[in-house]
């Protein structure tokens, strides 16, 4: 058993790095498989966490916005814009959030 554990330490982990389209994200978010929905939710939350306050600015306290709300916003936007789902999922999720929560500069105009 100990030899097996030591051997596993030297086996490189397989990383799956791929770019998702809006189609793939929409499929994951609408899947009946729990693991697919979790992966889709993780993707959406990752985009939210990376870009919040830099590319879009939700009002009030961030703690008042739930993960379910963020997921629903992305899912609904993808559902309402099927003609754009061939584009990068990251770009589309950011677009959905920017439309809902635009940032304003000091002059009061959209960034």
PDB file of C-alpha atoms in Angstrom:
ATOM      1  CA  UNK A   1       0.000   0.000   0.000  1.00  0.00           C
ATOM      2  CA  UNK A   2       2.767   2.417   0.901  1.00  0.00           C
ATOM      3  CA  UNK A   3       4.550   1.703  -2.402  1.00  0.00           C
ATOM      4  CA  UNK A   4       1.358   2.481  -4.300  1.00  0.00           C
ATOM      5  CA  UNK A   5       0.987   5.833  -2.563  1.00  0.00           C
ATOM      6  CA  UNK A   6       4.605   6.723  -3.274  1.00  0.00           C
ATOM      7  CA  UNK A   7       4.209   5.704  -6.921  1.00  0.00           C
ATOM      8  CA  UNK A   8       1.108   7.889  -7.254  1.00  0.00           C
ATOM      9  CA  UNK A   9       3.088  10.897  -6.091  1.00  0.00           C
ATOM     10  CA  UNK A  10       5.245  10.617  -9.193  1.00  0.00           C
ATOM     11  CA  UNK A  11       2.402  10.253 -11.669  1.00  0.00           C
ATOM     12  CA  UNK A  12       1.675  13.645 -13.173  1.00  0.00           C
ATOM     13  CA  UNK A  13      -1.883  14.809 -12.774  1.00  0.00           C
ATOM     14  CA  UNK A  14      -3.796  15.234 -15.984  1.00  0.00           C
ATOM     15  CA  UNK A  15      -5.034  18.789 -16.318  1.00  0.00           C
ATOM     16  CA  UNK A  16      -7.878  19.516 -18.656  1.00  0.00           C
ATOM     17  CA  UNK A  17      -7.593  23.058 -19.872  1.00  0.00           C
ATOM     18  CA  UNK A  18     -10.129  24.035 -22.468  1.00  0.00           C
ATOM     19  CA  UNK A  19     -12.091  27.048 -23.479  1.00  0.00           C
ATOM     20  CA  UNK A  20     -15.845  26.822 -23.157  1.00  0.00           C
ATOM     21  CA  UNK A  21     -18.330  28.287 -25.570  1.00  0.00           C
ATOM     22  CA  UNK A  22     -21.690  29.609 -24.512  1.00  0.00           C
ATOM     23  CA  UNK A  23     -23.210  26.430 -25.969  1.00  0.00           C
ATOM     24  CA  UNK A  24     -21.139  24.226 -23.685  1.00  0.00           C
ATOM     25  CA  UNK A  25     -21.875  26.355 -20.630  1.00  0.00           C
ATOM     26  CA  UNK A  26     -25.605  26.423 -21.411  1.00  0.00           C
ATOM     27  CA  UNK A  27     -25.610  22.635 -21.822  1.00  0.00           C
ATOM     28  CA  UNK A  28     -23.852  22.198 -18.476  1.00  0.00           C
ATOM     29  CA  UNK A  29     -26.179  24.587 -16.649  1.00  0.00           C
ATOM     30  CA  UNK A  30     -29.288  22.911 -18.063  1.00  0.00           C
ATOM     31  CA  UNK A  31     -28.081  19.320 -17.698  1.00  0.00           C
ATOM     32  CA  UNK A  32     -29.918  16.725 -15.639  1.00  0.00           C
ATOM     33  CA  UNK A  33     -26.533  15.488 -14.386  1.00  0.00           C
ATOM     34  CA  UNK A  34     -25.567  17.015 -11.050  1.00  0.00           C
ATOM     35  CA  UNK A  35     -21.850  17.020 -11.886  1.00  0.00           C
ATOM     36  CA  UNK A  36     -22.493  18.951 -15.109  1.00  0.00           C
ATOM     37  CA  UNK A  37     -24.566  21.566 -13.270  1.00  0.00           C
ATOM     38  CA  UNK A  38     -21.887  21.905 -10.594  1.00  0.00           C
ATOM     39  CA  UNK A  39     -19.205  22.431 -13.251  1.00  0.00           C
ATOM     40  CA  UNK A  40     -21.363  25.051 -14.970  1.00  0.00           C
ATOM     41  CA  UNK A  41     -22.045  26.814 -11.680  1.00  0.00           C
ATOM     42  CA  UNK A  42     -18.337  26.754 -10.845  1.00  0.00           C
ATOM     43  CA  UNK A  43     -17.526  28.312 -14.206  1.00  0.00           C
ATOM     44  CA  UNK A  44     -20.050  31.114 -13.760  1.00  0.00           C
ATOM     45  CA  UNK A  45     -18.933  31.805 -10.187  1.00  0.00           C
ATOM     46  CA  UNK A  46     -15.289  31.834 -11.289  1.00  0.00           C
ATOM     47  CA  UNK A  47     -16.025  34.491 -13.914  1.00  0.00           C
ATOM     48  CA  UNK A  48     -18.014  36.472 -11.347  1.00  0.00           C
ATOM     49  CA  UNK A  49     -15.264  36.319  -8.721  1.00  0.00           C
ATOM     50  CA  UNK A  50     -12.519  37.327 -11.140  1.00  0.00           C
ATOM     51  CA  UNK A  51     -14.330  40.226 -12.801  1.00  0.00           C
ATOM     52  CA  UNK A  52     -16.584  41.708 -10.094  1.00  0.00           C
ATOM     53  CA  UNK A  53     -15.892  45.438  -9.582  1.00  0.00           C
ATOM     54  CA  UNK A  54     -13.427  45.428 -12.478  1.00  0.00           C
ATOM     55  CA  UNK A  55     -15.832  44.782 -15.353  1.00  0.00           C
ATOM     56  CA  UNK A  56     -19.238  45.004 -13.671  1.00  0.00           C
ATOM     57  CA  UNK A  57     -20.399  46.530 -10.420  1.00  0.00           C
ATOM     58  CA  UNK A  58     -23.285  44.977  -8.491  1.00  0.00           C
ATOM     59  CA  UNK A  59     -25.072  47.458  -6.265  1.00  0.00           C
ATOM     60  CA  UNK A  60     -24.871  47.325  -2.492  1.00  0.00           C
ATOM     61  CA  UNK A  61     -23.197  44.578  -0.569  1.00  0.00           C
ATOM     62  CA  UNK A  62     -21.769  41.616  -2.468  1.00  0.00           C
ATOM     63  CA  UNK A  63     -23.009  39.370   0.310  1.00  0.00           C
ATOM     64  CA  UNK A  64     -26.608  40.108  -0.669  1.00  0.00           C
ATOM     65  CA  UNK A  65     -26.081  38.469  -4.084  1.00  0.00           C
ATOM     66  CA  UNK A  66     -26.429  34.688  -4.025  1.00  0.00           C
ATOM     67  CA  UNK A  67     -24.636  32.125  -6.158  1.00  0.00           C
ATOM     68  CA  UNK A  68     -28.031  30.982  -7.413  1.00  0.00           C
ATOM     69  CA  UNK A  69     -28.878  34.499  -8.533  1.00  0.00           C
ATOM     70  CA  UNK A  70     -25.585  34.812 -10.400  1.00  0.00           C
ATOM     71  CA  UNK A  71     -26.111  31.411 -12.043  1.00  0.00           C
ATOM     72  CA  UNK A  72     -29.685  32.286 -13.040  1.00  0.00           C
ATOM     73  CA  UNK A  73     -28.583  35.568 -14.599  1.00  0.00           C
ATOM     74  CA  UNK A  74     -25.986  33.834 -16.771  1.00  0.00           C
ATOM     75  CA  UNK A  75     -28.321  30.965 -17.677  1.00  0.00           C
ATOM     76  CA  UNK A  76     -31.208  33.271 -18.590  1.00  0.00           C
ATOM     77  CA  UNK A  77     -28.944  35.537 -20.649  1.00  0.00           C
ATOM     78  CA  UNK A  78     -27.625  32.545 -22.594  1.00  0.00           C
ATOM     79  CA  UNK A  79     -31.184  31.307 -23.090  1.00  0.00           C
ATOM     80  CA  UNK A  80     -32.323  34.681 -24.394  1.00  0.00           C
ATOM     81  CA  UNK A  81     -29.340  35.064 -26.748  1.00  0.00           C
ATOM     82  CA  UNK A  82     -28.922  31.721 -28.532  1.00  0.00           C
ATOM     83  CA  UNK A  83     -27.446  33.461 -31.587  1.00  0.00           C
ATOM     84  CA  UNK A  84     -24.350  34.350 -29.513  1.00  0.00           C
ATOM     85  CA  UNK A  85     -23.760  31.038 -27.744  1.00  0.00           C
ATOM     86  CA  UNK A  86     -21.008  30.050 -30.182  1.00  0.00           C
ATOM     87  CA  UNK A  87     -18.835  32.776 -28.617  1.00  0.00           C
ATOM     88  CA  UNK A  88     -16.561  32.451 -25.599  1.00  0.00           C
ATOM     89  CA  UNK A  89     -18.538  31.586 -22.467  1.00  0.00           C
ATOM     90  CA  UNK A  90     -16.406  33.930 -20.378  1.00  0.00           C
ATOM     91  CA  UNK A  91     -17.171  36.840 -22.705  1.00  0.00           C
ATOM     92  CA  UNK A  92     -20.896  36.085 -22.665  1.00  0.00           C
ATOM     93  CA  UNK A  93     -21.139  35.765 -18.878  1.00  0.00           C
ATOM     94  CA  UNK A  94     -19.291  39.050 -18.434  1.00  0.00           C
ATOM     95  CA  UNK A  95     -21.644  40.658 -20.987  1.00  0.00           C
ATOM     96  CA  UNK A  96     -24.679  39.448 -19.029  1.00  0.00           C
ATOM     97  CA  UNK A  97     -23.318  40.875 -15.793  1.00  0.00           C
ATOM     98  CA  UNK A  98     -22.240  44.155 -17.435  1.00  0.00           C
ATOM     99  CA  UNK A  99     -25.751  44.657 -18.789  1.00  0.00           C
ATOM    100  CA  UNK A 100     -27.264  44.026 -15.369  1.00  0.00           C
ATOM    101  CA  UNK A 101     -24.644  45.853 -13.305  1.00  0.00           C
ATOM    102  CA  UNK A 102     -22.772  48.468 -15.345  1.00  0.00           C
ATOM    103  CA  UNK A 103     -19.925  50.262 -13.641  1.00  0.00           C
ATOM    104  CA  UNK A 104     -20.080  54.014 -13.639  1.00  0.00           C
ATOM    105  CA  UNK A 105     -17.082  56.323 -13.695  1.00  0.00           C
ATOM    106  CA  UNK A 106     -16.914  59.585 -11.798  1.00  0.00           C
ATOM    107  CA  UNK A 107     -18.851  61.379 -14.530  1.00  0.00           C
ATOM    108  CA  UNK A 108     -21.788  59.002 -14.168  1.00  0.00           C
ATOM    109  CA  UNK A 109     -21.438  57.342 -17.568  1.00  0.00           C
ATOM    110  CA  UNK A 110     -20.941  53.697 -18.352  1.00  0.00           C
ATOM    111  CA  UNK A 111     -17.409  52.404 -18.650  1.00  0.00           C
TER     112      UNK A 111
END
